[in-house]
Amino acid sequence: MQQFLDEISGSVPALRRYARALTRNADRADDLVQDCLERAIRKRRLWAPTGPLQGWLFKILLNLHRNDARHQRRRGDHVPLDTLSVEPAIPAPQPGRIALGEMSRAIDALPADQREALLLVVVEGASYEEAAGILGIPAGTLMSRLSRARAALRTMTGVSEEPRLRSVK
């Protein structure tokens, strides 16, 4: 039991990164990770130690996020009154920050299946096989989703050309 808890605690930073990337809200991400850890500990008998524990935790987190997203769609948008401002927002003057915000909005605009695949592979560094296992899809489907996500990001951010490779003699 102690080894199981130690492995879980070692996975918390990666779970928090992925949850924050999925939710774009630190408080919701922390709640999501807490729910994930609670469910993993409560259902530890269901984990088969044939694969990595972190992959199982990612799958639990992703399922919880999807369930929460379904509930959010049914409830509709909730905007707290204290977040509304009367004054217009001033855009950040730094070009890098603007580009980062543009990329963040473009990632948020991707369909959920493409966004989940992209975040697992690009942000978390999961291999194609690991990401496909976490998402419960074949590796070919994962590669297709990644390709479509990257193409959509290039279109949304105005970078339509793919990098050109040149041969070195």
mmCIF file with all atom_site columns, C-alpha atoms in Angstrom:
data_model
loop_
_atom_site.group_PDB
_atom_site.id
_atom_site.type_symbol
_atom_site.label_atom_id
_atom_site.label_alt_id
_atom_site.label_comp_id
_atom_site.label_asym_id
_atom_site.label_entity_id
_atom_site.label_seq_id
_atom_site.pdbx_PDB_ins_code
_atom_site.Cartn_x
_atom_site.Cartn_y
_atom_site.Cartn_z
_atom_site.occupancy
_atom_site.B_iso_or_equiv
_atom_site.pdbx_formal_charge
_atom_site.auth_seq_id
_atom_site.auth_comp_id
_atom_site.auth_asym_id
_atom_site.auth_atom_id
_atom_site.pdbx_PDB_model_num
ATOM 1   C CA . MET A 1 1   ? 0.000   0.000  0.000   1.00 0.00 ? 1   MET A CA 1
ATOM 2   C CA . GLN A 1 2   ? 2.795   2.429  0.879   1.00 0.00 ? 2   GLN A CA 1
ATOM 3   C CA . GLN A 1 3   ? 4.558   1.805  -2.445  1.00 0.00 ? 3   GLN A CA 1
ATOM 4   C CA . PHE A 1 4   ? 1.272   2.495  -4.246  1.00 0.00 ? 4   PHE A CA 1
ATOM 5   C CA . LEU A 1 5   ? 0.886   5.817  -2.401  1.00 0.00 ? 5   LEU A CA 1
ATOM 6   C CA . ASP A 1 6   ? 4.515   6.742  -3.102  1.00 0.00 ? 6   ASP A CA 1
ATOM 7   C CA . GLU A 1 7   ? 4.023   6.159  -6.834  1.00 0.00 ? 7   GLU A CA 1
ATOM 8   C CA . ILE A 1 8   ? 0.853   8.238  -6.765  1.00 0.00 ? 8   ILE A CA 1
ATOM 9   C CA . SER A 1 9   ? 2.591   11.128 -5.001  1.00 0.00 ? 9   SER A CA 1
ATOM 10  C CA . GLY A 1 10  ? 5.354   11.035 -7.619  1.00 0.00 ? 10  GLY A CA 1
ATOM 11  C CA . SER A 1 11  ? 2.738   11.462 -10.365 1.00 0.00 ? 11  SER A CA 1
ATOM 12  C CA . VAL A 1 12  ? 1.032   14.517 -8.850  1.00 0.00 ? 12  VAL A CA 1
ATOM 13  C CA . PRO A 1 13  ? 3.115   17.182 -10.678 1.00 0.00 ? 13  PRO A CA 1
ATOM 14  C CA . ALA A 1 14  ? 2.402   15.633 -14.088 1.00 0.00 ? 14  ALA A CA 1
ATOM 15  C CA . LEU A 1 15  ? -1.295  15.263 -13.232 1.00 0.00 ? 15  LEU A CA 1
ATOM 16  C CA . ARG A 1 16  ? -1.485  18.922 -12.182 1.00 0.00 ? 16  ARG A CA 1
ATOM 17  C CA . ARG A 1 17  ? 0.197   20.086 -15.407 1.00 0.00 ? 17  ARG A CA 1
ATOM 18  C CA . TYR A 1 18  ? -2.173  18.054 -17.548 1.00 0.00 ? 18  TYR A CA 1
ATOM 19  C CA . ALA A 1 19  ? -5.230  19.130 -15.542 1.00 0.00 ? 19  ALA A CA 1
ATOM 20  C CA . ARG A 1 20  ? -4.262  22.802 -15.823 1.00 0.00 ? 20  ARG A CA 1
ATOM 21  C CA . ALA A 1 21  ? -3.741  22.442 -19.547 1.00 0.00 ? 21  ALA A CA 1
ATOM 22  C CA . LEU A 1 22  ? -7.147  20.789 -19.918 1.00 0.00 ? 22  LEU A CA 1
ATOM 23  C CA . THR A 1 23  ? -9.152  23.153 -17.704 1.00 0.00 ? 23  THR A CA 1
ATOM 24  C CA . ARG A 1 24  ? -7.253  26.446 -18.087 1.00 0.00 ? 24  ARG A CA 1
ATOM 25  C CA . ASN A 1 25  ? -8.210  27.158 -14.473 1.00 0.00 ? 25  ASN A CA 1
ATOM 26  C CA . ALA A 1 26  ? -5.883  26.496 -11.533 1.00 0.00 ? 26  ALA A CA 1
ATOM 27  C CA . ASP A 1 27  ? -8.675  25.960 -8.992  1.00 0.00 ? 27  ASP A CA 1
ATOM 28  C CA . ARG A 1 28  ? -10.648 23.585 -11.228 1.00 0.00 ? 28  ARG A CA 1
ATOM 29  C CA . ALA A 1 29  ? -7.422  21.754 -12.089 1.00 0.00 ? 29  ALA A CA 1
ATOM 30  C CA . ASP A 1 30  ? -6.550  21.258 -8.412  1.00 0.00 ? 30  ASP A CA 1
ATOM 31  C CA . ASP A 1 31  ? -10.081 19.957 -7.741  1.00 0.00 ? 31  ASP A CA 1
ATOM 32  C CA . LEU A 1 32  ? -9.770  17.613 -10.713 1.00 0.00 ? 32  LEU A CA 1
ATOM 33  C CA . VAL A 1 33  ? -6.433  16.233 -9.471  1.00 0.00 ? 33  VAL A CA 1
ATOM 34  C CA . GLN A 1 34  ? -7.842  15.809 -5.967  1.00 0.00 ? 34  GLN A CA 1
ATOM 35  C CA . ASP A 1 35  ? -10.857 13.920 -7.332  1.00 0.00 ? 35  ASP A CA 1
ATOM 36  C CA . CYS A 1 36  ? -8.512  11.785 -9.448  1.00 0.00 ? 36  CYS A CA 1
ATOM 37  C CA . LEU A 1 37  ? -6.307  10.896 -6.477  1.00 0.00 ? 37  LEU A CA 1
ATOM 38  C CA . GLU A 1 38  ? -9.318  10.166 -4.290  1.00 0.00 ? 38  GLU A CA 1
ATOM 39  C CA . ARG A 1 39  ? -10.799 7.843  -6.915  1.00 0.00 ? 39  ARG A CA 1
ATOM 40  C CA . ALA A 1 40  ? -7.454  6.113  -7.530  1.00 0.00 ? 40  ALA A CA 1
ATOM 41  C CA . ILE A 1 41  ? -6.945  5.398  -3.831  1.00 0.00 ? 41  ILE A CA 1
ATOM 42  C CA . ARG A 1 42  ? -10.561 4.309  -3.361  1.00 0.00 ? 42  ARG A CA 1
ATOM 43  C CA . LYS A 1 43  ? -10.405 1.984  -6.401  1.00 0.00 ? 43  LYS A CA 1
ATOM 44  C CA . ARG A 1 44  ? -6.783  0.818  -6.053  1.00 0.00 ? 44  ARG A CA 1
ATOM 45  C CA . ARG A 1 45  ? -7.950  -2.806 -6.316  1.00 0.00 ? 45  ARG A CA 1
ATOM 46  C CA . LEU A 1 46  ? -8.884  -2.158 -9.964  1.00 0.00 ? 46  LEU A CA 1
ATOM 47  C CA . TRP A 1 47  ? -5.326  -1.191 -10.958 1.00 0.00 ? 47  TRP A CA 1
ATOM 48  C CA . ALA A 1 48  ? -3.511  -4.040 -12.661 1.00 0.00 ? 48  ALA A CA 1
ATOM 49  C CA . PRO A 1 49  ? 0.238   -3.604 -12.048 1.00 0.00 ? 49  PRO A CA 1
ATOM 50  C CA . THR A 1 50  ? 1.033   -4.728 -15.591 1.00 0.00 ? 50  THR A CA 1
ATOM 51  C CA . GLY A 1 51  ? 1.526   -1.160 -16.830 1.00 0.00 ? 51  GLY A CA 1
ATOM 52  C CA . PRO A 1 52  ? 2.637   2.176  -15.439 1.00 0.00 ? 52  PRO A CA 1
ATOM 53  C CA . LEU A 1 53  ? 0.526   3.646  -12.644 1.00 0.00 ? 53  LEU A CA 1
ATOM 54  C CA . GLN A 1 54  ? 0.848   7.144  -14.133 1.00 0.00 ? 54  GLN A CA 1
ATOM 55  C CA . GLY A 1 55  ? -0.978  6.061  -17.299 1.00 0.00 ? 55  GLY A CA 1
ATOM 56  C CA . TRP A 1 56  ? -3.835  4.700  -15.189 1.00 0.00 ? 56  TRP A CA 1
ATOM 57  C CA . LEU A 1 57  ? -3.981  7.987  -13.253 1.00 0.00 ? 57  LEU A CA 1
ATOM 58  C CA . PHE A 1 58  ? -4.039  9.992  -16.506 1.00 0.00 ? 58  PHE A CA 1
ATOM 59  C CA . LYS A 1 59  ? -6.951  7.865  -17.708 1.00 0.00 ? 59  LYS A CA 1
ATOM 60  C CA . ILE A 1 60  ? -8.887  8.502  -14.472 1.00 0.00 ? 60  ILE A CA 1
ATOM 61  C CA . LEU A 1 61  ? -8.169  12.242 -14.698 1.00 0.00 ? 61  LEU A CA 1
ATOM 62  C CA . LEU A 1 62  ? -9.247  12.382 -18.334 1.00 0.00 ? 62  LEU A CA 1
ATOM 63  C CA . ASN A 1 63  ? -12.486 10.512 -17.635 1.00 0.00 ? 63  ASN A CA 1
ATOM 64  C CA . LEU A 1 64  ? -13.275 12.857 -14.747 1.00 0.00 ? 64  LEU A CA 1
ATOM 65  C CA . HIS A 1 65  ? -12.566 15.872 -16.976 1.00 0.00 ? 65  HIS A CA 1
ATOM 66  C CA . ARG A 1 66  ? -14.820 14.526 -19.727 1.00 0.00 ? 66  ARG A CA 1
ATOM 67  C CA . ASN A 1 67  ? -17.632 13.894 -17.235 1.00 0.00 ? 67  ASN A CA 1
ATOM 68  C CA . ASP A 1 68  ? -17.237 17.403 -15.857 1.00 0.00 ? 68  ASP A CA 1
ATOM 69  C CA . ALA A 1 69  ? -17.268 18.880 -19.374 1.00 0.00 ? 69  ALA A CA 1
ATOM 70  C CA . ARG A 1 70  ? -20.511 17.012 -20.121 1.00 0.00 ? 70  ARG A CA 1
ATOM 71  C CA . HIS A 1 71  ? -22.092 18.405 -16.969 1.00 0.00 ? 71  HIS A CA 1
ATOM 72  C CA . GLN A 1 72  ? -20.874 21.925 -17.843 1.00 0.00 ? 72  GLN A CA 1
ATOM 73  C CA . ARG A 1 73  ? -22.497 21.726 -21.289 1.00 0.00 ? 73  ARG A CA 1
ATOM 74  C CA . ARG A 1 74  ? -25.794 20.716 -19.716 1.00 0.00 ? 74  ARG A CA 1
ATOM 75  C CA . ARG A 1 75  ? -25.685 23.504 -17.124 1.00 0.00 ? 75  ARG A CA 1
ATOM 76  C CA . GLY A 1 76  ? -24.537 26.205 -19.516 1.00 0.00 ? 76  GLY A CA 1
ATOM 77  C CA . ASP A 1 77  ? -21.916 28.898 -18.985 1.00 0.00 ? 77  ASP A CA 1
ATOM 78  C CA . HIS A 1 78  ? -21.438 30.256 -15.488 1.00 0.00 ? 78  HIS A CA 1
ATOM 79  C CA . VAL A 1 79  ? -19.800 33.665 -15.200 1.00 0.00 ? 79  VAL A CA 1
ATOM 80  C CA . PRO A 1 80  ? -19.162 34.950 -11.664 1.00 0.00 ? 80  PRO A CA 1
ATOM 81  C CA . LEU A 1 81  ? -20.161 38.574 -11.212 1.00 0.00 ? 81  LEU A CA 1
ATOM 82  C CA . ASP A 1 82  ? -16.845 39.548 -9.639  1.00 0.00 ? 82  ASP A CA 1
ATOM 83  C CA . THR A 1 83  ? -14.965 38.623 -12.829 1.00 0.00 ? 83  THR A CA 1
ATOM 84  C CA . LEU A 1 84  ? -16.935 41.043 -14.995 1.00 0.00 ? 84  LEU A CA 1
ATOM 85  C CA . SER A 1 85  ? -15.122 44.309 -15.628 1.00 0.00 ? 85  SER A CA 1
ATOM 86  C CA . VAL A 1 86  ? -16.472 47.565 -16.916 1.00 0.00 ? 86  VAL A CA 1
ATOM 87  C CA . GLU A 1 87  ? -13.213 48.750 -18.379 1.00 0.00 ? 87  GLU A CA 1
ATOM 88  C CA . PRO A 1 88  ? -11.847 47.190 -21.540 1.00 0.00 ? 88  PRO A CA 1
ATOM 89  C CA . ALA A 1 89  ? -8.835  44.957 -21.125 1.00 0.00 ? 89  ALA A CA 1
ATOM 90  C CA . ILE A 1 90  ? -5.487  46.243 -22.382 1.00 0.00 ? 90  ILE A CA 1
ATOM 91  C CA . PRO A 1 91  ? -3.627  43.723 -24.525 1.00 0.00 ? 91  PRO A CA 1
ATOM 92  C CA . ALA A 1 92  ? -0.160  42.700 -23.427 1.00 0.00 ? 92  ALA A CA 1
ATOM 93  C CA . PRO A 1 93  ? 2.552   44.710 -25.159 1.00 0.00 ? 93  PRO A CA 1
ATOM 94  C CA . GLN A 1 94  ? 5.025   41.833 -25.443 1.00 0.00 ? 94  GLN A CA 1
ATOM 95  C CA . PRO A 1 95  ? 4.792   39.969 -28.766 1.00 0.00 ? 95  PRO A CA 1
ATOM 96  C CA . GLY A 1 96  ? 5.741   36.652 -27.184 1.00 0.00 ? 96  GLY A CA 1
ATOM 97  C CA . ARG A 1 97  ? 2.980   36.931 -24.649 1.00 0.00 ? 97  ARG A CA 1
ATOM 98  C CA . ILE A 1 98  ? 0.492   37.797 -27.367 1.00 0.00 ? 98  ILE A CA 1
ATOM 99  C CA . ALA A 1 99  ? 1.601   34.804 -29.436 1.00 0.00 ? 99  ALA A CA 1
ATOM 100 C CA . LEU A 1 100 ? 1.322   32.570 -26.383 1.00 0.00 ? 100 LEU A CA 1
ATOM 101 C CA . GLY A 1 101 ? -2.205  33.808 -25.724 1.00 0.00 ? 101 GLY A CA 1
ATOM 102 C CA . GLU A 1 102 ? -3.097  33.256 -29.372 1.00 0.00 ? 102 GLU A CA 1
ATOM 103 C CA . MET A 1 103 ? -1.773  29.697 -29.236 1.00 0.00 ? 103 MET A CA 1
ATOM 104 C CA . SER A 1 104 ? -3.643  29.056 -25.990 1.00 0.00 ? 104 SER A CA 1
ATOM 105 C CA . ARG A 1 105 ? -6.922  30.246 -27.536 1.00 0.00 ? 105 ARG A CA 1
ATOM 106 C CA . ALA A 1 106 ? -6.245  28.148 -30.634 1.00 0.00 ? 106 ALA A CA 1
ATOM 107 C CA . ILE A 1 107 ? -5.670  25.037 -28.487 1.00 0.00 ? 107 ILE A CA 1
ATOM 108 C CA . ASP A 1 108 ? -8.895  25.758 -26.595 1.00 0.00 ? 108 ASP A CA 1
ATOM 109 C CA . ALA A 1 109 ? -10.751 26.000 -29.931 1.00 0.00 ? 109 ALA A CA 1
ATOM 110 C CA . LEU A 1 110 ? -9.660  22.502 -30.991 1.00 0.00 ? 110 LEU A CA 1
ATOM 111 C CA . PRO A 1 111 ? -12.186 19.670 -30.662 1.00 0.00 ? 111 PRO A CA 1
ATOM 112 C CA . ALA A 1 112 ? -11.824 17.880 -27.322 1.00 0.00 ? 112 ALA A CA 1
ATOM 113 C CA . ASP A 1 113 ? -10.431 14.659 -28.811 1.00 0.00 ? 113 ASP A CA 1
ATOM 114 C CA . GLN A 1 114 ? -7.686  16.520 -30.704 1.00 0.00 ? 114 GLN A CA 1
ATOM 115 C CA . ARG A 1 115 ? -6.856  18.759 -27.718 1.00 0.00 ? 115 ARG A CA 1
ATOM 116 C CA . GLU A 1 116 ? -6.549  15.782 -25.353 1.00 0.00 ? 116 GLU A CA 1
ATOM 117 C CA . ALA A 1 117 ? -4.222  13.935 -27.730 1.00 0.00 ? 117 ALA A CA 1
ATOM 118 C CA . LEU A 1 118 ? -2.098  17.023 -28.386 1.00 0.00 ? 118 LEU A CA 1
ATOM 119 C CA . LEU A 1 119 ? -1.680  17.853 -24.694 1.00 0.00 ? 119 LEU A CA 1
ATOM 120 C CA . LEU A 1 120 ? -0.711  14.294 -23.769 1.00 0.00 ? 120 LEU A CA 1
ATOM 121 C CA . VAL A 1 121 ? 1.934   13.995 -26.480 1.00 0.00 ? 121 VAL A CA 1
ATOM 122 C CA . VAL A 1 122 ? 3.276   17.560 -26.654 1.00 0.00 ? 122 VAL A CA 1
ATOM 123 C CA . VAL A 1 123 ? 2.940   18.859 -23.091 1.00 0.00 ? 123 VAL A CA 1
ATOM 124 C CA . GLU A 1 124 ? 3.267   15.659 -21.076 1.00 0.00 ? 124 GLU A CA 1
ATOM 125 C CA . GLY A 1 125 ? 5.727   13.975 -23.437 1.00 0.00 ? 125 GLY A CA 1
ATOM 126 C CA . ALA A 1 126 ? 3.805   10.703 -23.575 1.00 0.00 ? 126 ALA A CA 1
ATOM 127 C CA . SER A 1 127 ? 4.781   8.332  -26.355 1.00 0.00 ? 127 SER A CA 1
ATOM 128 C CA . TYR A 1 128 ? 2.199   7.603  -29.037 1.00 0.00 ? 128 TYR A CA 1
ATOM 129 C CA . GLU A 1 129 ? 1.567   4.165  -27.526 1.00 0.00 ? 129 GLU A CA 1
ATOM 130 C CA . GLU A 1 130 ? 1.115   5.554  -23.997 1.00 0.00 ? 130 GLU A CA 1
ATOM 131 C CA . ALA A 1 131 ? -1.183  8.346  -25.169 1.00 0.00 ? 131 ALA A CA 1
ATOM 132 C CA . ALA A 1 132 ? -3.239  5.950  -27.282 1.00 0.00 ? 132 ALA A CA 1
ATOM 133 C CA . GLY A 1 133 ? -3.610  3.652  -24.269 1.00 0.00 ? 133 GLY A CA 1
ATOM 134 C CA . ILE A 1 134 ? -4.654  6.507  -21.988 1.00 0.00 ? 134 ILE A CA 1
ATOM 135 C CA . LEU A 1 135 ? -7.218  7.752  -24.503 1.00 0.00 ? 135 LEU A CA 1
ATOM 136 C CA . GLY A 1 136 ? -8.369  4.212  -25.317 1.00 0.00 ? 136 GLY A CA 1
ATOM 137 C CA . ILE A 1 137 ? -7.837  4.545  -29.082 1.00 0.00 ? 137 ILE A CA 1
ATOM 138 C CA . PRO A 1 138 ? -5.561  2.849  -31.644 1.00 0.00 ? 138 PRO A CA 1
ATOM 139 C CA . ALA A 1 139 ? -2.164  4.473  -32.296 1.00 0.00 ? 139 ALA A CA 1
ATOM 140 C CA . GLY A 1 140 ? -3.159  5.268  -35.885 1.00 0.00 ? 140 GLY A CA 1
ATOM 141 C CA . THR A 1 141 ? -6.200  7.210  -34.675 1.00 0.00 ? 141 THR A CA 1
ATOM 142 C CA . LEU A 1 142 ? -3.985  9.120  -32.247 1.00 0.00 ? 142 LEU A CA 1
ATOM 143 C CA . MET A 1 143 ? -1.567  10.058 -35.035 1.00 0.00 ? 143 MET A CA 1
ATOM 144 C CA . SER A 1 144 ? -4.481  11.186 -37.200 1.00 0.00 ? 144 SER A CA 1
ATOM 145 C CA . ARG A 1 145 ? -5.843  13.376 -34.385 1.00 0.00 ? 145 ARG A CA 1
ATOM 146 C CA . LEU A 1 146 ? -2.410  14.870 -33.796 1.00 0.00 ? 146 LEU A CA 1
ATOM 147 C CA . SER A 1 147 ? -2.001  15.628 -37.484 1.00 0.00 ? 147 SER A CA 1
ATOM 148 C CA . ARG A 1 148 ? -5.404  17.319 -37.671 1.00 0.00 ? 148 ARG A CA 1
ATOM 149 C CA . ALA A 1 149 ? -4.728  19.266 -34.462 1.00 0.00 ? 149 ALA A CA 1
ATOM 150 C CA . ARG A 1 150 ? -1.362  20.521 -35.696 1.00 0.00 ? 150 ARG A CA 1
ATOM 151 C CA . ALA A 1 151 ? -2.834  21.499 -39.076 1.00 0.00 ? 151 ALA A CA 1
ATOM 152 C CA . ALA A 1 152 ? -5.686  23.343 -37.356 1.00 0.00 ? 152 ALA A CA 1
ATOM 153 C CA . LEU A 1 153 ? -3.225  25.177 -35.076 1.00 0.00 ? 153 LEU A CA 1
ATOM 154 C CA . ARG A 1 154 ? -1.152  26.249 -38.080 1.00 0.00 ? 154 ARG A CA 1
ATOM 155 C CA . THR A 1 155 ? -4.285  27.598 -39.754 1.00 0.00 ? 155 THR A CA 1
ATOM 156 C CA . MET A 1 156 ? -5.628  29.354 -36.631 1.00 0.00 ? 156 MET A CA 1
ATOM 157 C CA . THR A 1 157 ? -2.308  30.988 -35.772 1.00 0.00 ? 157 THR A CA 1
ATOM 158 C CA . GLY A 1 158 ? -1.537  32.084 -39.332 1.00 0.00 ? 158 GLY A CA 1
ATOM 159 C CA . VAL A 1 159 ? 1.451   29.813 -39.830 1.00 0.00 ? 159 VAL A CA 1
ATOM 160 C CA . SER A 1 160 ? 0.256   28.025 -42.931 1.00 0.00 ? 160 SER A CA 1
ATOM 161 C CA . GLU A 1 161 ? 3.586   26.720 -44.164 1.00 0.00 ? 161 GLU A CA 1
ATOM 162 C CA . GLU A 1 162 ? 5.165   23.618 -42.775 1.00 0.00 ? 162 GLU A CA 1
ATOM 163 C CA . PRO A 1 163 ? 8.865   23.820 -41.928 1.00 0.00 ? 163 PRO A CA 1
ATOM 164 C CA . ARG A 1 164 ? 11.023  23.111 -44.922 1.00 0.00 ? 164 ARG A CA 1
ATOM 165 C CA . LEU A 1 165 ? 13.842  20.640 -44.620 1.00 0.00 ? 165 LEU A CA 1
ATOM 166 C CA . ARG A 1 166 ? 16.972  21.170 -46.604 1.00 0.00 ? 166 ARG A CA 1
ATOM 167 C CA . SER A 1 167 ? 19.627  18.664 -47.398 1.00 0.00 ? 167 SER A CA 1
ATOM 168 C CA . VAL A 1 168 ? 23.088  19.284 -46.092 1.00 0.00 ? 168 VAL A CA 1
ATOM 169 C CA . LYS A 1 169 ? 25.968  18.191 -48.294 1.00 0.00 ? 169 LYS A CA 1
#
